[in-house]
Coordinates of C-alpha atoms and ligand atoms in Angstrom, one line a residue:
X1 CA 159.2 119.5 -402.5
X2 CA 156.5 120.2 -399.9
X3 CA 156.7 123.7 -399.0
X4 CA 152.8 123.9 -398.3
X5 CA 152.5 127.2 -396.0
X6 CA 150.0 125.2 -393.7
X7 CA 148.8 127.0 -391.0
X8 CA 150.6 130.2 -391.9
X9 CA 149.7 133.1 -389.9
X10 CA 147.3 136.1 -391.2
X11 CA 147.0 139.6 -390.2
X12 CA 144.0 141.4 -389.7
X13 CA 144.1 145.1 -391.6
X14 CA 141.1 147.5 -391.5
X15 CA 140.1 148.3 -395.0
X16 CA 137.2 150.8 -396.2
X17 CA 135.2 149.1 -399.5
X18 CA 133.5 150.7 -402.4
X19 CA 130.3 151.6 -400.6
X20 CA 132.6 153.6 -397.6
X21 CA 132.0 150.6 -394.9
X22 CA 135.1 149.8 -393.0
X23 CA 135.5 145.9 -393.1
X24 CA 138.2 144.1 -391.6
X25 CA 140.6 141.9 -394.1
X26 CA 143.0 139.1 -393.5
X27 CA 146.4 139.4 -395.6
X28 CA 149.3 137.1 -395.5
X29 CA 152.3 139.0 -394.5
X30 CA 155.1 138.4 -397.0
X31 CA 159.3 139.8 -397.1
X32 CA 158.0 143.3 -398.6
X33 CA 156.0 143.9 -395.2
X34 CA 159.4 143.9 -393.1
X35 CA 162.5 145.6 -392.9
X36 CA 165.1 143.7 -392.1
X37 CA 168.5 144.6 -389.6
X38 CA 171.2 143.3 -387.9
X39 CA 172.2 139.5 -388.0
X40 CA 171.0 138.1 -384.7
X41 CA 172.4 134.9 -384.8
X42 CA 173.6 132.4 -387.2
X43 CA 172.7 128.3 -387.2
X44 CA 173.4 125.3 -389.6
X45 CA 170.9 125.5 -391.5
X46 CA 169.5 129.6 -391.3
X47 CA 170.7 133.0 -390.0
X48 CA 168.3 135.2 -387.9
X49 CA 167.5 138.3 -388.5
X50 CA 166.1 141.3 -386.3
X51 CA 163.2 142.9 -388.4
X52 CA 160.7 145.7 -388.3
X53 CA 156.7 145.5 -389.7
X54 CA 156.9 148.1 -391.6
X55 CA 153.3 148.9 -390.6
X56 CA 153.2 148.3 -386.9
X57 CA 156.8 149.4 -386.4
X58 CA 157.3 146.2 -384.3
X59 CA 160.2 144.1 -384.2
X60 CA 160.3 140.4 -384.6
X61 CA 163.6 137.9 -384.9
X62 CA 163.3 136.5 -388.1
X63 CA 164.6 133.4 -389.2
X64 CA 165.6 132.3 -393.1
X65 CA 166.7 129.1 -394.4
X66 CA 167.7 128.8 -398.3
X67 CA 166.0 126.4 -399.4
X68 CA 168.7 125.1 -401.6
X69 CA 170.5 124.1 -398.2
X70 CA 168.2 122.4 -396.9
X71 CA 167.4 119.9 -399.5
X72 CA 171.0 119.4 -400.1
X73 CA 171.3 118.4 -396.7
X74 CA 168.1 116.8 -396.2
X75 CA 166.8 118.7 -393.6
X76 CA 163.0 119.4 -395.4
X77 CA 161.9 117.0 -392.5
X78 CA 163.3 119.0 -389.6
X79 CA 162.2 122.0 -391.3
X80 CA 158.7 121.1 -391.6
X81 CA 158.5 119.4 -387.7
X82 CA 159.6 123.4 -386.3
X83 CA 157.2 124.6 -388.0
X84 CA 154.2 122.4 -387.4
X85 CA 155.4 121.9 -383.8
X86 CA 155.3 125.8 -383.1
X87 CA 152.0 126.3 -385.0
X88 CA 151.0 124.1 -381.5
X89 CA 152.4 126.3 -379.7
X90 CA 151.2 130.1 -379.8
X91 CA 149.7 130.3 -376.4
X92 CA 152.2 130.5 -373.9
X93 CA 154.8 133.2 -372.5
X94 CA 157.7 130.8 -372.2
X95 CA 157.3 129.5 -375.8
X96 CA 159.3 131.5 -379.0
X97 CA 156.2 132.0 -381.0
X98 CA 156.0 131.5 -384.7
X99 CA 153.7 135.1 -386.0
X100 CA 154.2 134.1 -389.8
X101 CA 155.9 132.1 -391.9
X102 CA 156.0 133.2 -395.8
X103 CA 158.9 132.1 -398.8
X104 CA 159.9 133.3 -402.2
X105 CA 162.4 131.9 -405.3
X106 CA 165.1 131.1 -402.1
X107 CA 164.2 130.9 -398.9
X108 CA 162.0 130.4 -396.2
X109 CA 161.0 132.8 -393.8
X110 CA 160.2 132.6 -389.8
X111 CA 158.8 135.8 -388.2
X112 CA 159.5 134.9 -384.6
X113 CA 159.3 136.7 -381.1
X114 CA 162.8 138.6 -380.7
X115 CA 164.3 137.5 -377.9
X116 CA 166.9 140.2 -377.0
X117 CA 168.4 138.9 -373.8
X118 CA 170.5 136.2 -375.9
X119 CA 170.9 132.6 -374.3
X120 CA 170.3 131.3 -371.0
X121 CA 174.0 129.6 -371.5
X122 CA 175.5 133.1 -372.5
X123 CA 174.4 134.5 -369.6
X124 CA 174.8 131.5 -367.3
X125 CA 179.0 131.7 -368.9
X126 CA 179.1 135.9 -367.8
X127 CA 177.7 134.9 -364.0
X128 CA 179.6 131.5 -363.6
X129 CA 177.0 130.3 -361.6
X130 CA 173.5 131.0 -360.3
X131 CA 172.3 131.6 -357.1
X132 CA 169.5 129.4 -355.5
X133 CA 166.8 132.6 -355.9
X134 CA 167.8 132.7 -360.0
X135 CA 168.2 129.0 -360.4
X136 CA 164.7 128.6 -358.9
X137 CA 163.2 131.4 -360.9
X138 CA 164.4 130.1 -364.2
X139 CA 163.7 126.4 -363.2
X140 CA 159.9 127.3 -362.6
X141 CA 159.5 129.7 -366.0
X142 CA 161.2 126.4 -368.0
X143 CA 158.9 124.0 -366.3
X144 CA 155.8 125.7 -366.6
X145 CA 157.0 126.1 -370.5
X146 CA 157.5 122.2 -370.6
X147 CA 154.4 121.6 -368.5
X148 CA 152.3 123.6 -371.3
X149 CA 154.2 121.7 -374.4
X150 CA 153.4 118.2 -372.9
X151 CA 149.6 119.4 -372.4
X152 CA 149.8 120.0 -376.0
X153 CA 151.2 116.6 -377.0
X154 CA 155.0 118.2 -377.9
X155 CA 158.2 116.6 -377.1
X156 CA 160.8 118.9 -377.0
X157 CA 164.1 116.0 -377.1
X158 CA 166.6 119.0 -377.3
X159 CA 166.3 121.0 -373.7
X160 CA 169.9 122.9 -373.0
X161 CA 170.3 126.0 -371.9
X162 CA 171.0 127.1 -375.4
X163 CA 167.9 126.6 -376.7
X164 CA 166.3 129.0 -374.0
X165 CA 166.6 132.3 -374.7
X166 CA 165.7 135.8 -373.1
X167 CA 163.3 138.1 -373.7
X168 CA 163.9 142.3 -373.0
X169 CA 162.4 141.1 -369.6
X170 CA 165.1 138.7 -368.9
X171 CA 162.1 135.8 -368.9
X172 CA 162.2 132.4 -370.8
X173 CA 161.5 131.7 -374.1
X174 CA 162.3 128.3 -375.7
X175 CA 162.8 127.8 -378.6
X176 CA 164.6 125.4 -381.3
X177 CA 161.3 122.7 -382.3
X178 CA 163.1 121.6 -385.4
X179 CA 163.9 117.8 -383.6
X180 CA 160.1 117.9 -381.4
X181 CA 158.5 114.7 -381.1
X182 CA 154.8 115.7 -381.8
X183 CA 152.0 113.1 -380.0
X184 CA 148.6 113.2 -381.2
X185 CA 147.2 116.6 -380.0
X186 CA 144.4 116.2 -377.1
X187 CA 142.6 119.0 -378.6
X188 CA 142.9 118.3 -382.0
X189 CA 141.4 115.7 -383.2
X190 CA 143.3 115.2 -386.6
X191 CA 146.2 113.0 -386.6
X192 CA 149.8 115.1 -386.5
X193 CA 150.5 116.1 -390.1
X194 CA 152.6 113.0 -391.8
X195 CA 156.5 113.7 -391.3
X196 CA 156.0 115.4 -388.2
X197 CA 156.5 112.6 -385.6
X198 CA 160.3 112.6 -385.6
X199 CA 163.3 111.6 -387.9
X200 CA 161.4 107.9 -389.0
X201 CA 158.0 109.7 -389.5
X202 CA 155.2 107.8 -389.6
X203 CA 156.9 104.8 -388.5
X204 CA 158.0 106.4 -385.4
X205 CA 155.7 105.2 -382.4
X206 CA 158.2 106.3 -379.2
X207 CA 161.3 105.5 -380.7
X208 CA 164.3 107.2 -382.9
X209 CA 166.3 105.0 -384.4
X210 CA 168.9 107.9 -384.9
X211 CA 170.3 110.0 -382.2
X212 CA 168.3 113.6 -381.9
X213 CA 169.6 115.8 -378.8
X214 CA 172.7 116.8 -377.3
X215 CA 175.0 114.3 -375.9
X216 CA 175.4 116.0 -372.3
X217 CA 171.5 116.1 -371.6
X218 CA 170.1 113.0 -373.6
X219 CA 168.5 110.7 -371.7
X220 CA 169.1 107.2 -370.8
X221 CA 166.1 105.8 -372.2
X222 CA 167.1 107.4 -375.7
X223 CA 170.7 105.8 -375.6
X224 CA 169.5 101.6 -374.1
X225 CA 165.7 101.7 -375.7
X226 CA 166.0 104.3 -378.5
X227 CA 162.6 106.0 -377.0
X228 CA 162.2 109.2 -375.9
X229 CA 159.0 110.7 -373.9
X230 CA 157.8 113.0 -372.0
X231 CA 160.1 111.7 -368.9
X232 CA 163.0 112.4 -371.6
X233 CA 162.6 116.3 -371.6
X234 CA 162.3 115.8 -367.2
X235 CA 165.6 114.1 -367.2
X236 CA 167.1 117.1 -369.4
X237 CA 165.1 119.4 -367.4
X238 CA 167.5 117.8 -364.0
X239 CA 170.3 118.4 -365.7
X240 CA 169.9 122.4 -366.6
X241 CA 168.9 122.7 -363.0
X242 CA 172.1 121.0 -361.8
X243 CA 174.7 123.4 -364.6
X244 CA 173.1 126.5 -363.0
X245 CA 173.9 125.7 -359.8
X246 CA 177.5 124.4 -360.5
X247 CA 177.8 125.8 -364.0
X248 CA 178.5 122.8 -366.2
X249 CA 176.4 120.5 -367.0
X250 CA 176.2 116.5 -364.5
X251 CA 177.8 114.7 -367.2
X252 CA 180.3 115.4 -369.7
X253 CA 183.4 113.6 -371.1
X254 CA 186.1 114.3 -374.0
X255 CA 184.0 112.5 -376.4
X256 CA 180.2 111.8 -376.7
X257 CA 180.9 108.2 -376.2
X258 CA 182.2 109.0 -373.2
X259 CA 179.9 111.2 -372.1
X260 CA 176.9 108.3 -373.4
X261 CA 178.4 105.8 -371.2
X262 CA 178.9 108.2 -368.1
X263 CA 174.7 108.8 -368.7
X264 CA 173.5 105.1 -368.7
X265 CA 175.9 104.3 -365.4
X266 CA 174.1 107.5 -363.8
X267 CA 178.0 108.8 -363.5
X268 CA 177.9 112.0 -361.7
X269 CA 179.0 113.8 -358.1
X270 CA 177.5 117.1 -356.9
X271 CA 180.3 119.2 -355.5
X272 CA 180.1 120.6 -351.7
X273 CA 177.7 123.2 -350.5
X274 CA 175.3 122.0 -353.6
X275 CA 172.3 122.9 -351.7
X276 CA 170.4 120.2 -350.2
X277 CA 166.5 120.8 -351.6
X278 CA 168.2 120.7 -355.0
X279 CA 170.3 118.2 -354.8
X280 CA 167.1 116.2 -354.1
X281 CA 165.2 117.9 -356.7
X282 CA 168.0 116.4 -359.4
X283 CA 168.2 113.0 -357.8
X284 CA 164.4 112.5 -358.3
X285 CA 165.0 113.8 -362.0
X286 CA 168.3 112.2 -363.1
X287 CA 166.5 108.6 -362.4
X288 CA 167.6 106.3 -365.2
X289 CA 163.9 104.4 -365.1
X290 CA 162.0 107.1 -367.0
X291 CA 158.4 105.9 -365.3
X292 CA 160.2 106.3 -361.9
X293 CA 161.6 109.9 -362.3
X294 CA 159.7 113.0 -361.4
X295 CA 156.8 114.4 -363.6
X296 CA 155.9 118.0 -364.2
X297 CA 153.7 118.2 -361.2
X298 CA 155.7 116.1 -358.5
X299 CA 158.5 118.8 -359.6
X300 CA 156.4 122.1 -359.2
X301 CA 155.4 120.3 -355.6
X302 CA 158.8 119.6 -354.8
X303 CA 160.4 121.2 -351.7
X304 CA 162.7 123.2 -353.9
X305 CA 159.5 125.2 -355.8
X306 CA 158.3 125.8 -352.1
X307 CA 156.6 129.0 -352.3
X308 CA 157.1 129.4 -356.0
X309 CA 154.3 130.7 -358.4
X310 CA 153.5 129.0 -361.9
X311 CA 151.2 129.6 -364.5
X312 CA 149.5 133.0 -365.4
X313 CA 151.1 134.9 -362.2
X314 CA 154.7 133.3 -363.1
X315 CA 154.8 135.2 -366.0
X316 CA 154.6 138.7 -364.6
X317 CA 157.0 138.4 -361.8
X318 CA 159.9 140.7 -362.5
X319 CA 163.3 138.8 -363.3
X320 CA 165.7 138.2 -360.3
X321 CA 169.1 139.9 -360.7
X322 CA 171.5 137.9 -361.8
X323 CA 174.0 136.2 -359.3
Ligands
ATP1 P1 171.8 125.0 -385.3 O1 170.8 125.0 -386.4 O2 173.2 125.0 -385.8 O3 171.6 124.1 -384.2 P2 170.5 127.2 -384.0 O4 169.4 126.2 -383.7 O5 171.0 128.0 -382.9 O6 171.7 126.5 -384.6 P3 168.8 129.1 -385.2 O7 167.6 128.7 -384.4 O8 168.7 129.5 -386.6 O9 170.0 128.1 -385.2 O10 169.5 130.4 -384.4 C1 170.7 131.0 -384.8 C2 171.1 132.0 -383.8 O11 170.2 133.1 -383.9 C3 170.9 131.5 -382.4 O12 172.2 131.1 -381.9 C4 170.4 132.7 -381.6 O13 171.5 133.4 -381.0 C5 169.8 133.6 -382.6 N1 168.3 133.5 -382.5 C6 167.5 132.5 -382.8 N2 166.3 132.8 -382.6 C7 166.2 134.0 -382.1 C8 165.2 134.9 -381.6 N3 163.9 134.5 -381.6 N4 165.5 136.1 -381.1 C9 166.8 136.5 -381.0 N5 167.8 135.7 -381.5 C10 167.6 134.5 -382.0

């Protein structure tokens, strides 16, 4: 099996050699380096665990799969797109970022930024609903963080509130790569590693034969045309906005059939007193031609982002309280 540690992240470590000179070494972090704590969370496929470097004495959430798991179940594939997908992405605030990734006998191991506030849904479930001030706070951090994964040819296919978690700050980090479409990077000019495109690999040019995503936020183009793009992760993008205003998500059903065929009628009613500028906002996102909905930048110059920072200055703007 291909458990190649490509890209794996290296820590620098001051070091004084035989002649007394103090020289600066890379060495790969392994399990002995941390100490692990409580059980953070648990998934399919992996349980996450808070951790300490037992040199810097700072904590990381750190994610390990058993390896015996995942082949059983066949999930080397999805394994191997989080990984590659987040090696992308190490530059941004709003993005959980991969430090190291090492393995022994067992398992695999994910040091990843801790995200101590939980889930956007957990917290969206304690509060109900969000005001306008919260909804457009955490629909800007989520944007920019989408806006900076399409400029580096990512695909996220899974956006729910779930899948964004907190930081001790209270801001955005999104996380969950493990079903990413990655496109050929703009700055990179080697092709995406093999495997990495999405569940048909190679032979995966825009289109999933298999359904990746969540029922109540896939999009339409995924369920008639079997494609998902950028315009995909927009559409789920409309729908977030919409449960944190009303605090369930535009369309859901009994079943995921159901809830399929409400999506590709565009089946859905805002209730009174939704307020207007966001009501427009989703309209213009929950468009079922994916070339005629909203991108990134008609949405951070819609009326509802009026005033509203992104980029570098969005990231130090102190959380709003929750209401
Ligand atoms: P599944 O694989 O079943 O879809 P999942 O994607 O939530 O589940 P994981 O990504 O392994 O699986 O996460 C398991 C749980 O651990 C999550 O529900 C979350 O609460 C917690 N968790 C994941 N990543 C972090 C993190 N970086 N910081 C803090 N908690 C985390």
């Amino acid at each position: 099996e291909d458990w190649k540690d490509r890209g794996a992240a290296v820590s620098m470590r001051k070091e004084v050699d035989a002649e007394g000179r103090t020289v600066i070494k890379s060495v790969k972090k392994g399990v002995r380096d941390f100490s692990f704590g409580r059980v953070l969370g648990e998934g399919s496929y992996s349980t996450v665990y808070l951790a300490t470097d037992r040199q810097t004495l700072r904590e990381y959430a750190v994610k390990v799969l058993e390896k015996k798991h995942i082949i059983k179940e066949k999930k080397i594939k999805y394994v191997n797109i989080e990984k590659n997908t987040l090696n992308r992405l190490t530059e941004h605030p709003g993005i959980v970022r991969l430090y190291y990734t090492f393995q022994d006998e067992a398992s695999l191991y994910y040091v990843l930024d801790l995200c101590n506030g939980g889930e956007l849904l957990g917290v969206l479930k304690k509060t109900g609903t969000f005001d306008v001030e919260c909804t457009r706070f955490y629909g800007a951090q989520i944007l920019d963080a989408i806006a900076y994964m399409h400029s580096r040819g990512v695909i996220h296919r899974d956006l729910k509130p779930e899948n964004v978690l907190l930081d001790d700050q209270m801001h955005v980090k999104i996380t969950d790569f493990g079903t990413a479409k990655l496109l050929p990077d703009p700055r990179d000019p080697r092709p995406p590693p093999e495997d990495a495109s999405g569940p048909n690999g190679a032979h995966d040019d825009n289109r999933t034969a298999s359904f990746v995503g969540t029922a109540e936020y896939v999009s339409p183009e995924l369920l008639t045309d079997k494609s998902a793009g950028k315009p995909s992760d927009l559409w789920a993008f409309g729908c977030i906005i919409y449960q944190l205003l009303v605090g369930r998500p535009p369309f859901k059903a009994a079943t995921e059939y159901l809830t399929f065929q409400k999506i590709v009628g565009l089946e859905y009613e805002f209730p009174a007193g939704f307020p207007p500028a966001a009501r427009d906002l989703v309209e213009r996102c929950l468009v079922l031609d994916p070339n005629r909905r909203l991108t990134v930048e008609h949405i951070k110059n819609h009326e509802f982002f009026d005033g509203q920072q992104f980029g570098k200055e969005l990231w130090r703007i102190k959380a709003p309280r929750l209401r």
